[in-house]
PDB file of C-alpha atoms and ligand atoms in Angstrom:
ATOM      1  CA  MET A   1     -51.238 -38.532 -22.743  1.00 67.00           C
ATOM      2  CA  MET A   2     -49.120 -36.311 -20.478  1.00 81.00           C
ATOM      3  CA  ASN A   3     -47.863 -32.948 -21.809  1.00 91.00           C
ATOM      4  CA  HIS A   4     -46.050 -32.006 -18.579  1.00 96.00           C
ATOM      5  CA  LEU A   5     -45.651 -33.504 -15.109  1.00 98.00           C
ATOM      6  CA  ILE A   6     -46.007 -30.665 -12.633  1.00 98.00           C
ATOM      7  CA  SER A   7     -48.334 -31.966  -9.941  1.00 98.00           C
ATOM      8  CA  ALA A   8     -49.245 -35.475  -8.796  1.00 98.00           C
ATOM      9  CA  LYS A   9     -52.774 -34.094  -8.513  1.00 97.00           C
ATOM     10  CA  ASP A  10     -52.984 -34.112 -12.327  1.00 97.00           C
ATOM     11  CA  LEU A  11     -52.335 -37.880 -12.607  1.00 98.00           C
ATOM     12  CA  SER A  12     -55.198 -40.384 -12.686  1.00 98.00           C
ATOM     13  CA  ALA A  13     -54.883 -43.784 -10.983  1.00 98.00           C
ATOM     14  CA  GLU A  14     -54.826 -45.340 -14.469  1.00 98.00           C
ATOM     15  CA  GLN A  15     -51.923 -43.133 -15.598  1.00 98.00           C
ATOM     16  CA  ILE A  16     -49.988 -43.997 -12.426  1.00 98.00           C
ATOM     17  CA  HIS A  17     -50.554 -47.744 -12.929  1.00 98.00           C
ATOM     18  CA  ASN A  18     -49.437 -47.414 -16.567  1.00 98.00           C
ATOM     19  CA  LEU A  19     -46.239 -45.625 -15.527  1.00 98.00           C
ATOM     20  CA  PHE A  20     -45.582 -48.403 -12.968  1.00 98.00           C
ATOM     21  CA  GLY A  21     -46.135 -51.051 -15.659  1.00 98.00           C
ATOM     22  CA  VAL A  22     -43.582 -49.359 -17.925  1.00 98.00           C
ATOM     23  CA  ALA A  23     -41.128 -48.873 -15.022  1.00 98.00           C
ATOM     24  CA  ARG A  24     -41.418 -52.603 -14.200  1.00 98.00           C
ATOM     25  CA  ILE A  25     -40.546 -53.563 -17.802  1.00 98.00           C
ATOM     26  CA  PHE A  26     -37.646 -51.077 -17.810  1.00 98.00           C
ATOM     27  CA  THR A  27     -36.380 -52.564 -14.518  1.00 98.00           C
ATOM     28  CA  SER A  28     -35.681 -55.973 -16.029  1.00 96.00           C
ATOM     29  CA  ILE A  29     -33.946 -54.418 -19.070  1.00 97.00           C
ATOM     30  CA  VAL A  30     -31.826 -52.013 -16.997  1.00 98.00           C
ATOM     31  CA  LYS A  31     -30.817 -54.859 -14.662  1.00 98.00           C
ATOM     32  CA  GLN A  32     -29.462 -56.709 -17.726  1.00 97.00           C
ATOM     33  CA  GLY A  33     -27.282 -53.661 -18.461  1.00 97.00           C
ATOM     34  CA  GLN A  34     -29.152 -52.792 -21.661  1.00 98.00           C
ATOM     35  CA  THR A  35     -30.335 -49.403 -22.941  1.00 98.00           C
ATOM     36  CA  ILE A  36     -33.572 -48.566 -24.787  1.00 98.00           C
ATOM     37  CA  PRO A  37     -33.480 -46.076 -27.709  1.00 98.00           C
ATOM     38  CA  LEU A  38     -36.705 -44.207 -26.881  1.00 98.00           C
ATOM     39  CA  LEU A  39     -35.080 -40.764 -26.507  1.00 98.00           C
ATOM     40  CA  LYS A  40     -32.594 -41.137 -29.391  1.00 97.00           C
ATOM     41  CA  GLY A  41     -32.228 -37.796 -31.213  1.00 97.00           C
ATOM     42  CA  THR A  42     -33.707 -35.765 -28.341  1.00 97.00           C
ATOM     43  CA  THR A  43     -32.124 -33.461 -25.765  1.00 97.00           C
ATOM     44  CA  THR A  44     -33.324 -33.115 -22.176  1.00 98.00           C
ATOM     45  CA  VAL A  45     -32.224 -30.134 -20.078  1.00 97.00           C
ATOM     46  CA  ASN A  46     -31.789 -30.568 -16.335  1.00 96.00           C
ATOM     47  CA  LEU A  47     -32.526 -27.019 -15.071  1.00 96.00           C
ATOM     48  CA  PHE A  48     -31.587 -27.079 -11.389  1.00 96.00           C
ATOM     49  CA  TYR A  49     -31.806 -23.953  -9.217  1.00 95.00           C
ATOM     50  CA  GLU A  50     -31.533 -25.976  -5.998  1.00 95.00           C
ATOM     51  CA  ASN A  51     -29.054 -28.595  -4.864  1.00 94.00           C
ATOM     52  CA  SER A  52     -29.803 -32.233  -5.553  1.00 96.00           C
ATOM     53  CA  THR A  53     -28.028 -35.577  -5.465  1.00 96.00           C
ATOM     54  CA  ARG A  54     -30.652 -38.258  -6.161  1.00 98.00           C
ATOM     55  CA  THR A  55     -33.103 -36.441  -8.422  1.00 98.00           C
ATOM     56  CA  ARG A  56     -30.581 -34.787 -10.723  1.00 97.00           C
ATOM     57  CA  THR A  57     -28.349 -37.828 -11.145  1.00 97.00           C
ATOM     58  CA  SER A  58     -31.233 -40.257 -11.591  1.00 98.00           C
ATOM     59  CA  PHE A  59     -32.777 -38.065 -14.302  1.00 98.00           C
ATOM     60  CA  GLU A  60     -29.318 -37.974 -15.954  1.00 98.00           C
ATOM     61  CA  LEU A  61     -29.055 -41.754 -15.805  1.00 98.00           C
ATOM     62  CA  ALA A  62     -32.640 -42.175 -16.988  1.00 98.00           C
ATOM     63  CA  VAL A  63     -31.978 -40.025 -20.082  1.00 98.00           C
ATOM     64  CA  ARG A  64     -28.755 -41.934 -20.859  1.00 98.00           C
ATOM     65  CA  LYS A  65     -30.474 -45.315 -20.462  1.00 98.00           C
ATOM     66  CA  LEU A  66     -33.060 -44.124 -22.996  1.00 98.00           C
ATOM     67  CA  GLU A  67     -30.154 -43.082 -25.289  1.00 98.00           C
ATOM     68  CA  GLY A  68     -31.067 -39.379 -25.188  1.00 98.00           C
ATOM     69  CA  GLY A  69     -28.815 -36.317 -25.115  1.00 98.00           C
ATOM     70  CA  LEU A  70     -28.491 -34.347 -21.905  1.00 97.00           C
ATOM     71  CA  LEU A  71     -27.579 -30.798 -20.932  1.00 94.00           C
ATOM     72  CA  THR A  72     -27.196 -29.987 -17.245  1.00 92.00           C
ATOM     73  CA  PHE A  73     -27.739 -26.416 -16.042  1.00 89.00           C
ATOM     74  CA  SER A  74     -26.851 -25.436 -12.467  1.00 86.00           C
ATOM     75  CA  ALA A  75     -27.829 -21.974 -11.312  1.00 86.00           C
ATOM     76  CA  SER A  76     -24.448 -21.593  -9.592  1.00 85.00           C
ATOM     77  CA  GLY A  77     -21.971 -20.832 -12.343  1.00 84.00           C
ATOM     78  CA  SER A  78     -24.698 -19.571 -14.710  1.00 89.00           C
ATOM     79  CA  SER A  79     -25.902 -16.075 -15.624  1.00 92.00           C
ATOM     80  CA  ALA A  80     -28.629 -16.471 -12.986  1.00 91.00           C
ATOM     81  CA  GLN A  81     -25.838 -15.262 -10.673  1.00 91.00           C
ATOM     82  CA  LYS A  82     -25.729 -12.024 -12.700  1.00 93.00           C
ATOM     83  CA  GLY A  83     -29.435 -11.480 -12.179  1.00 92.00           C
ATOM     84  CA  GLU A  84     -30.951 -13.177 -15.252  1.00 94.00           C
ATOM     85  CA  THR A  85     -34.522 -14.142 -14.446  1.00 94.00           C
ATOM     86  CA  LEU A  86     -35.873 -17.686 -14.512  1.00 93.00           C
ATOM     87  CA  ILE A  87     -38.141 -16.822 -17.445  1.00 93.00           C
ATOM     88  CA  ASP A  88     -35.310 -15.280 -19.493  1.00 94.00           C
ATOM     89  CA  THR A  89     -33.051 -18.238 -18.714  1.00 94.00           C
ATOM     90  CA  ALA A  90     -35.754 -20.713 -19.730  1.00 93.00           C
ATOM     91  CA  ARG A  91     -36.544 -18.796 -22.933  1.00 94.00           C
ATOM     92  CA  ASN A  92     -32.847 -18.751 -23.881  1.00 94.00           C
ATOM     93  CA  ILE A  93     -32.426 -22.460 -23.188  1.00 94.00           C
ATOM     94  CA  THR A  94     -35.618 -23.204 -25.128  1.00 95.00           C
ATOM     95  CA  ALA A  95     -34.177 -21.279 -28.102  1.00 95.00           C
ATOM     96  CA  MET A  96     -31.453 -23.969 -28.270  1.00 94.00           C
ATOM     97  CA  GLY A  97     -34.134 -26.536 -29.144  1.00 95.00           C
ATOM     98  CA  PRO A  98     -34.407 -29.017 -26.265  1.00 97.00           C
ATOM     99  CA  HIS A  99     -37.241 -31.562 -26.216  1.00 97.00           C
ATOM    100  CA  CYS A 100     -37.877 -31.587 -22.462  1.00 97.00           C
ATOM    101  CA  ILE A 101     -36.952 -29.528 -19.373  1.00 97.00           C
ATOM    102  CA  VAL A 102     -36.596 -31.137 -15.942  1.00 98.00           C
ATOM    103  CA  MET A 103     -36.640 -28.342 -13.398  1.00 97.00           C
ATOM    104  CA  ARG A 104     -36.060 -27.825  -9.680  1.00 97.00           C
ATOM    105  CA  HIS A 105     -36.623 -24.437  -8.099  1.00 97.00           C
ATOM    106  CA  SER A 106     -37.127 -23.107  -4.573  1.00 95.00           C
ATOM    107  CA  SER A 107     -40.197 -21.148  -5.636  1.00 96.00           C
ATOM    108  CA  SER A 108     -43.523 -23.020  -5.446  1.00 97.00           C
ATOM    109  CA  GLY A 109     -45.395 -22.725  -8.744  1.00 97.00           C
ATOM    110  CA  SER A 110     -42.353 -21.889 -10.906  1.00 97.00           C
ATOM    111  CA  PRO A 111     -42.802 -24.951 -13.225  1.00 97.00           C
ATOM    112  CA  THR A 112     -46.471 -24.014 -13.711  1.00 97.00           C
ATOM    113  CA  LEU A 113     -45.427 -20.469 -14.637  1.00 96.00           C
ATOM    114  CA  LEU A 114     -42.831 -21.712 -17.149  1.00 95.00           C
ATOM    115  CA  SER A 115     -45.237 -24.236 -18.668  1.00 95.00           C
ATOM    116  CA  ARG A 116     -47.433 -21.276 -19.681  1.00 94.00           C
ATOM    117  CA  MET A 117     -44.543 -19.354 -21.235  1.00 93.00           C
ATOM    118  CA  ILE A 118     -42.561 -21.953 -23.187  1.00 93.00           C
ATOM    119  CA  SER A 119     -43.652 -24.722 -25.521  1.00 92.00           C
ATOM    120  CA  VAL A 120     -41.304 -27.464 -24.245  1.00 96.00           C
ATOM    121  CA  PRO A 121     -42.664 -30.196 -21.892  1.00 97.00           C
ATOM    122  CA  ILE A 122     -41.694 -29.603 -18.254  1.00 98.00           C
ATOM    123  CA  ILE A 123     -41.126 -32.209 -15.553  1.00 98.00           C
ATOM    124  CA  ASN A 124     -41.194 -30.831 -12.015  1.00 98.00           C
ATOM    125  CA  ALA A 125     -38.206 -32.112 -10.028  1.00 98.00           C
ATOM    126  CA  GLY A 126     -39.324 -30.250  -6.886  1.00 98.00           C
ATOM    127  CA  ASP A 127     -40.748 -26.728  -6.526  1.00 98.00           C
ATOM    128  CA  GLY A 128     -40.496 -25.072  -3.132  1.00 96.00           C
ATOM    129  CA  LEU A 129     -43.048 -26.424  -0.662  1.00 94.00           C
ATOM    130  CA  HIS A 130     -45.426 -27.468  -3.438  1.00 97.00           C
ATOM    131  CA  GLU A 131     -44.690 -30.835  -5.053  1.00 98.00           C
ATOM    132  CA  HIS A 132     -42.102 -33.411  -6.086  1.00 98.00           C
ATOM    133  CA  PRO A 133     -44.228 -35.690  -8.262  1.00 98.00           C
ATOM    134  CA  THR A 134     -41.534 -38.100  -9.480  1.00 98.00           C
ATOM    135  CA  GLN A 135     -40.472 -38.681  -5.845  1.00 98.00           C
ATOM    136  CA  GLY A 136     -44.094 -39.518  -4.999  1.00 98.00           C
ATOM    137  CA  LEU A 137     -44.222 -41.905  -7.966  1.00 98.00           C
ATOM    138  CA  LEU A 138     -40.988 -43.688  -7.063  1.00 99.00           C
ATOM    139  CA  ASP A 139     -42.047 -44.019  -3.419  1.00 98.00           C
ATOM    140  CA  ALA A 140     -45.410 -45.501  -4.403  1.00 98.00           C
ATOM    141  CA  PHE A 141     -43.710 -47.792  -6.949  1.00 99.00           C
ATOM    142  CA  THR A 142     -41.353 -49.019  -4.210  1.00 98.00           C
ATOM    143  CA  ILE A 143     -44.336 -49.835  -1.975  1.00 98.00           C
ATOM    144  CA  GLN A 144     -46.160 -51.574  -4.844  1.00 98.00           C
ATOM    145  CA  GLU A 145     -43.156 -53.705  -5.784  1.00 98.00           C
ATOM    146  CA  SER A 146     -42.376 -54.618  -2.183  1.00 98.00           C
ATOM    147  CA  LEU A 147     -45.867 -55.280  -0.797  1.00 98.00           C
ATOM    148  CA  GLY A 148     -47.604 -56.365  -4.038  1.00 98.00           C
ATOM    149  CA  SER A 149     -50.263 -53.652  -3.855  1.00 97.00           C
ATOM    150  CA  ILE A 150     -51.046 -50.255  -2.389  1.00 98.00           C
ATOM    151  CA  GLN A 151     -54.814 -50.639  -2.025  1.00 98.00           C
ATOM    152  CA  GLY A 152     -55.771 -50.726   1.670  1.00 98.00           C
ATOM    153  CA  LYS A 153     -52.203 -50.376   2.968  1.00 98.00           C
ATOM    154  CA  LYS A 154     -51.638 -48.227   6.054  1.00 98.00           C
ATOM    155  CA  VAL A 155     -48.975 -45.624   5.338  1.00 98.00           C
ATOM    156  CA  VAL A 156     -47.609 -43.357   8.083  1.00 98.00           C
ATOM    157  CA  ILE A 157     -45.716 -40.255   6.940  1.00 98.00           C
ATOM    158  CA  VAL A 158     -43.771 -38.774   9.844  1.00 98.00           C
ATOM    159  CA  GLY A 159     -41.784 -35.555   9.976  1.00 96.00           C
ATOM    160  CA  ASP A 160     -41.827 -32.027   8.680  1.00 93.00           C
ATOM    161  CA  ILE A 161     -45.079 -32.300   6.707  1.00 96.00           C
ATOM    162  CA  ALA A 162     -45.608 -28.524   6.550  1.00 93.00           C
ATOM    163  CA  HIS A 163     -42.445 -27.894   4.526  1.00 91.00           C
ATOM    164  CA  SER A 164     -42.460 -31.117   2.530  1.00 95.00           C
ATOM    165  CA  ARG A 165     -43.226 -31.226  -1.188  1.00 97.00           C
ATOM    166  CA  VAL A 166     -42.527 -34.966  -0.963  1.00 98.00           C
ATOM    167  CA  ALA A 167     -45.377 -35.417   1.549  1.00 98.00           C
ATOM    168  CA  ARG A 168     -47.834 -33.548  -0.693  1.00 97.00           C
ATOM    169  CA  SER A 169     -47.035 -35.599  -3.801  1.00 98.00           C
ATOM    170  CA  ASN A 170     -47.123 -38.852  -1.822  1.00 98.00           C
ATOM    171  CA  ILE A 171     -50.486 -38.026  -0.249  1.00 98.00           C
ATOM    172  CA  HIS A 172     -52.016 -37.365  -3.703  1.00 98.00           C
ATOM    173  CA  ILE A 173     -50.591 -40.509  -5.304  1.00 98.00           C
ATOM    174  CA  LEU A 174     -51.033 -42.978  -2.435  1.00 98.00           C
ATOM    175  CA  ARG A 175     -54.638 -41.955  -1.779  1.00 98.00           C
ATOM    176  CA  LYS A 176     -55.470 -42.247  -5.492  1.00 98.00           C
ATOM    177  CA  LEU A 177     -54.159 -45.809  -5.340  1.00 98.00           C
ATOM    178  CA  GLY A 178     -56.288 -46.656  -2.287  1.00 98.00           C
ATOM    179  CA  ALA A 179     -53.797 -46.379   0.607  1.00 98.00           C
ATOM    180  CA  ASN A 180     -54.851 -45.137   4.053  1.00 98.00           C
ATOM    181  CA  VAL A 181     -52.397 -42.328   4.718  1.00 98.00           C
ATOM    182  CA  THR A 182     -51.913 -40.836   8.196  1.00 98.00           C
ATOM    183  CA  VAL A 183     -49.391 -38.111   8.932  1.00 98.00           C
ATOM    184  CA  CYS A 184     -47.550 -37.562  12.187  1.00 98.00           C
ATOM    185  CA  GLY A 185     -45.232 -34.974  13.667  1.00 96.00           C
ATOM    186  CA  PRO A 186     -45.041 -32.041  16.053  1.00 95.00           C
ATOM    187  CA  PRO A 187     -48.091 -29.726  15.876  1.00 94.00           C
ATOM    188  CA  THR A 188     -45.945 -26.909  14.458  1.00 92.00           C
ATOM    189  CA  LEU A 189     -44.885 -29.071  11.501  1.00 94.00           C
ATOM    190  CA  LEU A 190     -48.370 -30.293  10.531  1.00 96.00           C
ATOM    191  CA  PRO A 191     -50.052 -27.833   8.112  1.00 94.00           C
ATOM    192  CA  PRO A 192     -53.642 -26.631   8.690  1.00 91.00           C
ATOM    193  CA  GLU A 193     -54.610 -27.755   5.160  1.00 92.00           C
ATOM    194  CA  LEU A 194     -54.635 -31.411   6.347  1.00 95.00           C
ATOM    195  CA  ASP A 195     -58.213 -30.935   7.595  1.00 94.00           C
ATOM    196  CA  LYS A 196     -59.262 -29.540   4.225  1.00 94.00           C
ATOM    197  CA  MET A 197     -57.589 -32.465   2.450  1.00 93.00           C
ATOM    198  CA  GLY A 198     -59.238 -34.942   4.838  1.00 95.00           C
ATOM    199  CA  VAL A 199     -55.881 -36.430   5.855  1.00 98.00           C
ATOM    200  CA  PRO A 200     -55.911 -37.897   9.403  1.00 98.00           C
ATOM    201  CA  TYR A 201     -53.049 -36.925  11.675  1.00 98.00           C
ATOM    202  CA  SER A 202     -51.612 -37.775  15.067  1.00 97.00           C
ATOM    203  CA  TYR A 203     -48.895 -36.315  17.279  1.00 97.00           C
ATOM    204  CA  ARG A 204     -47.997 -39.712  18.795  1.00 97.00           C
ATOM    205  CA  LEU A 205     -45.916 -41.968  16.565  1.00 98.00           C
ATOM    206  CA  GLU A 206     -46.142 -44.928  18.970  1.00 98.00           C
ATOM    207  CA  ASP A 207     -49.911 -45.120  18.417  1.00 98.00           C
ATOM    208  CA  LEU A 208     -49.465 -45.573  14.657  1.00 98.00           C
ATOM    209  CA  LEU A 209     -46.458 -47.890  14.373  1.00 98.00           C
ATOM    210  CA  PRO A 210     -48.009 -51.279  15.333  1.00 98.00           C
ATOM    211  CA  ASP A 211     -50.559 -51.208  12.475  1.00 98.00           C
ATOM    212  CA  ALA A 212     -48.392 -49.594   9.798  1.00 98.00           C
ATOM    213  CA  ASP A 213     -47.485 -51.363   6.538  1.00 98.00           C
ATOM    214  CA  VAL A 214     -45.213 -48.483   5.537  1.00 99.00           C
ATOM    215  CA  VAL A 215     -43.471 -45.803   7.594  1.00 98.00           C
ATOM    216  CA  MET A 216     -42.061 -42.938   5.562  1.00 98.00           C
ATOM    217  CA  ALA A 217     -39.792 -40.594   7.522  1.00 98.00           C
ATOM    218  CA  LEU A 218     -39.178 -37.118   6.125  1.00 97.00           C
ATOM    219  CA  ARG A 219     -36.271 -34.795   6.625  1.00 92.00           C
ATOM    220  CA  ILE A 220     -36.523 -31.855   8.993  1.00 88.00           C
ATOM    221  CA  GLN A 221     -36.055 -29.019   6.503  1.00 76.00           C
ATOM    222  CA  LEU A 222     -34.474 -26.237   8.482  1.00 69.00           C
ATOM    223  CA  GLU A 223     -33.658 -24.410   5.233  1.00 67.00           C
ATOM    224  CA  ARG A 224     -37.390 -23.966   4.515  1.00 65.00           C
ATOM    225  CA  GLN A 225     -38.425 -22.889   8.027  1.00 63.00           C
ATOM    226  CA  ASN A 226     -38.578 -19.109   8.611  1.00 61.00           C
ATOM    227  CA  ARG A 227     -37.695 -19.711  12.223  1.00 64.00           C
ATOM    228  CA  MET A 228     -37.018 -22.862  14.203  1.00 70.00           C
ATOM    229  CA  GLN A 229     -40.449 -24.468  14.609  1.00 78.00           C
ATOM    230  CA  ILE A 230     -39.295 -27.180  16.989  1.00 81.00           C
ATOM    231  CA  PRO A 231     -37.455 -26.606  20.265  1.00 77.00           C
ATOM    232  CA  SER A 232     -34.383 -28.566  19.113  1.00 86.00           C
ATOM    233  CA  LEU A 233     -33.383 -31.431  16.831  1.00 89.00           C
ATOM    234  CA  SER A 234     -32.699 -33.709  19.805  1.00 89.00           C
ATOM    235  CA  GLU A 235     -36.185 -32.985  21.156  1.00 90.00           C
ATOM    236  CA  TYR A 236     -37.628 -33.883  17.744  1.00 93.00           C
ATOM    237  CA  SER A 237     -35.631 -37.095  17.640  1.00 95.00           C
ATOM    238  CA  ARG A 238     -36.784 -38.062  21.151  1.00 95.00           C
ATOM    239  CA  PHE A 239     -40.489 -37.944  20.187  1.00 96.00           C
ATOM    240  CA  TRP A 240     -40.605 -38.592  16.429  1.00 97.00           C
ATOM    241  CA  GLY A 241     -37.273 -40.148  15.431  1.00 97.00           C
ATOM    242  CA  LEU A 242     -37.240 -43.755  14.200  1.00 98.00           C
ATOM    243  CA  ASN A 243     -34.943 -45.578  16.611  1.00 98.00           C
ATOM    244  CA  GLN A 244     -34.479 -49.257  17.380  1.00 97.00           C
ATOM    245  CA  GLN A 245     -36.920 -49.110  20.279  1.00 98.00           C
ATOM    246  CA  ARG A 246     -39.695 -47.778  18.038  1.00 98.00           C
ATOM    247  CA  VAL A 247     -38.826 -50.265  15.284  1.00 98.00           C
ATOM    248  CA  LYS A 248     -39.650 -53.049  17.760  1.00 98.00           C
ATOM    249  CA  LEU A 249     -43.281 -51.869  17.600  1.00 98.00           C
ATOM    250  CA  LEU A 250     -43.486 -52.523  13.839  1.00 98.00           C
ATOM    251  CA  LYS A 251     -44.953 -55.560  12.097  1.00 98.00           C
ATOM    252  CA  LYS A 252     -42.266 -57.897  10.737  1.00 97.00           C
ATOM    253  CA  ASN A 253     -42.969 -57.003   7.109  1.00 98.00           C
ATOM    254  CA  CYS A 254     -43.466 -53.251   7.602  1.00 98.00           C
ATOM    255  CA  ILE A 255     -41.195 -51.265   5.292  1.00 98.00           C
ATOM    256  CA  ILE A 256     -39.379 -48.017   6.098  1.00 98.00           C
ATOM    257  CA  LEU A 257     -38.811 -45.362   3.450  1.00 98.00           C
ATOM    258  CA  HIS A 258     -37.009 -42.020   3.381  1.00 98.00           C
ATOM    259  CA  PRO A 259     -36.629 -39.808   0.279  1.00 98.00           C
ATOM    260  CA  GLY A 260     -33.175 -38.611   1.381  1.00 97.00           C
ATOM    261  CA  PRO A 261     -31.040 -36.862   2.269  1.00 96.00           C
ATOM    262  CA  ILE A 262     -31.257 -38.332   5.795  1.00 95.00           C
ATOM    263  CA  ASN A 263     -30.315 -36.429   8.922  1.00 93.00           C
ATOM    264  CA  ARG A 264     -28.960 -39.550  10.639  1.00 95.00           C
ATOM    265  CA  GLY A 265     -29.736 -39.476  14.340  1.00 95.00           C
ATOM    266  CA  VAL A 266     -32.559 -36.946  13.868  1.00 94.00           C
ATOM    267  CA  GLU A 267     -35.461 -38.434  11.895  1.00 94.00           C
ATOM    268  CA  MET A 268     -33.842 -41.873  11.793  1.00 96.00           C
ATOM    269  CA  ASP A 269     -31.016 -43.655  13.603  1.00 97.00           C
ATOM    270  CA  PRO A 270     -28.273 -45.197  11.417  1.00 97.00           C
ATOM    271  CA  GLU A 271     -29.206 -48.725  12.597  1.00 98.00           C
ATOM    272  CA  VAL A 272     -32.734 -48.152  11.276  1.00 98.00           C
ATOM    273  CA  ALA A 273     -31.670 -46.499   8.007  1.00 98.00           C
ATOM    274  CA  ASP A 274     -29.393 -49.469   7.285  1.00 98.00           C
ATOM    275  CA  GLY A 275     -31.573 -52.099   8.974  1.00 98.00           C
ATOM    276  CA  PRO A 276     -33.801 -54.904   7.647  1.00 98.00           C
ATOM    277  CA  HIS A 277     -37.013 -52.827   7.334  1.00 98.00           C
ATOM    278  CA  SER A 278     -35.326 -50.116   5.267  1.00 98.00           C
ATOM    279  CA  LEU A 279     -35.880 -49.893   1.480  1.00 98.00           C
ATOM    280  CA  ILE A 280     -34.122 -46.556   1.103  1.00 98.00           C
ATOM    281  CA  LEU A 281     -31.641 -47.718  -1.553  1.00 98.00           C
ATOM    282  CA  ASP A 282     -34.424 -49.545  -3.438  1.00 98.00           C
ATOM    283  CA  GLN A 283     -36.156 -46.157  -3.631  1.00 98.00           C
ATOM    284  CA  VAL A 284     -33.026 -44.717  -5.220  1.00 98.00           C
ATOM    285  CA  PHE A 285     -32.825 -47.464  -7.876  1.00 98.00           C
ATOM    286  CA  ASN A 286     -36.559 -47.182  -8.543  1.00 98.00           C
ATOM    287  CA  GLY A 287     -36.044 -43.453  -9.072  1.00 98.00           C
ATOM    288  CA  VAL A 288     -34.127 -44.240 -12.279  1.00 98.00           C
ATOM    289  CA  VAL A 289     -36.705 -46.585 -13.849  1.00 98.00           C
ATOM    290  CA  VAL A 290     -39.712 -44.503 -12.787  1.00 98.00           C
ATOM    291  CA  ARG A 291     -38.093 -41.380 -14.276  1.00 98.00           C
ATOM    292  CA  MET A 292     -37.326 -43.339 -17.456  1.00 98.00           C
ATOM    293  CA  ALA A 293     -41.045 -44.185 -17.663  1.00 98.00           C
ATOM    294  CA  VAL A 294     -42.041 -40.533 -17.120  1.00 98.00           C
ATOM    295  CA  LEU A 295     -39.528 -39.257 -19.723  1.00 98.00           C
ATOM    296  CA  ALA A 296     -40.589 -41.824 -22.330  1.00 98.00           C
ATOM    297  CA  GLU A 297     -44.286 -41.131 -21.711  1.00 98.00           C
ATOM    298  CA  ILE A 298     -43.857 -37.349 -21.976  1.00 97.00           C
ATOM    299  CA  CYS A 299     -41.209 -37.047 -24.698  1.00 97.00           C
ATOM    300  CA  ASN A 300     -42.070 -39.907 -27.039  1.00 96.00           C
ATOM    301  CA  PRO A 301     -45.372 -41.656 -26.181  1.00 97.00           C
ATOM    302  CA  SER A 302     -45.958 -43.048 -29.679  1.00 97.00           C
ATOM    303  CA  ALA A 303     -42.478 -44.636 -29.817  1.00 97.00           C
ATOM    304  CA  LEU A 304     -43.053 -46.070 -26.328  1.00 98.00           C
ATOM    305  CA  ARG A 305     -46.362 -47.709 -27.392  1.00 98.00           C
ATOM    306  CA  LYS A 306     -44.711 -49.100 -30.567  1.00 98.00           C
ATOM    307  CA  TRP A 307     -41.732 -50.433 -28.590  1.00 98.00           C
ATOM    308  CA  LEU A 308     -44.047 -52.105 -26.058  1.00 98.00           C
ATOM    309  CA  ASP A 309     -46.131 -53.673 -28.858  1.00 98.00           C
ATOM    310  CA  GLN A 310     -43.092 -54.885 -30.805  1.00 97.00           C
ATOM    311  CA  GLY A 311     -41.528 -56.371 -27.668  1.00 96.00           C
ATOM    312  CA  GLY A 312     -44.793 -58.134 -26.745  1.00 97.00           C
ATOM    313  CA  PHE A 313     -44.774 -56.270 -23.396  1.00 97.00           C
ATOM    314  CA  ARG A 314     -48.068 -55.821 -21.543  1.00 93.00           C
ATOM    315  CA  VAL A 315     -48.327 -52.874 -19.137  1.00 92.00           C
TER     316      VAL A 315
HETATM  317  N1   CP B 401     -35.188 -37.014  -2.635  1.00 55.19           N
HETATM  318  C1   CP B 401     -34.587 -35.970  -3.233  1.00 55.19           C
HETATM  319  O1   CP B 401     -35.234 -35.147  -3.885  1.00 55.19           O
HETATM  320  O2   CP B 401     -33.232 -35.951  -3.070  1.00 55.19           O
HETATM  321  P1   CP B 401     -32.259 -34.855  -3.723  1.00 55.19           P
HETATM  322  O3   CP B 401     -32.574 -33.537  -3.079  1.00 55.19           O
HETATM  323  O4   CP B 401     -30.873 -35.337  -3.438  1.00 55.19           O
HETATM  324  O5   CP B 401     -32.556 -34.818  -5.190  1.00 55.19           O
END
């Protein structure tokens, strides 16, 4: 039973596999154009203090496909611009009686803080440098559905690991499911905590590519760097960018992922982003069904179990 989803650290391997089982069942129903009434009579609030394309819209779609009501809050255009605090905003929105809050905020730890102050379940849609658990889940689900399993797979995460909440959530989830995760990037973008976490790292992408089952490229997040921590974007691209020459080093069935948004020509060339190894748009579709599974599990677990039983579905 999940009360909130704030960190991928809090999920057990069993809970992750259950969410994947539900997402797989939802996939076939969504692909037939049908909806599932598991959130009927509920309202979910999308509380977004940071920009988003994929996460916000896929949560919106996920709520609609579960027949729930939705209220979208963007900080721009709200009273946050007049100085209202996050806690006051959340308390006021909670007073309107929502059943779930999906929140994105630039401050690491803000969903944890709110979860202690309000009684509504909170789903973290990205908090600062900390975590983006539903992105980690949809990435792992994409690997599982494409390669058949995650156990024993070699996953290379390349890019701005230090500023990436996506990397953190992926490392937690993929290692719980038995993947061998190695990270790669310039020394200034690899955080010191990797040693403490026991995550192997390398500065040379070419050494890792031939054995990889999955290469996940991450965006260079200039907006989260206090000062430029790489000499230039073209320098980064020359050593760590996925280009056609580097793709030639990959196994035929190696898959390439990117959470988006892509800096085309920096962490990945357009030919690679749109090429045969890339599952980037599969990630985006999977984001909808994985978020449906998370919403159903958090907002209405008993109705989900009943619906699965009545439909004869096995997770
Ligand atoms: N992957 C991701 O979080 O994308 P958005 O910032 O567009 O939501």
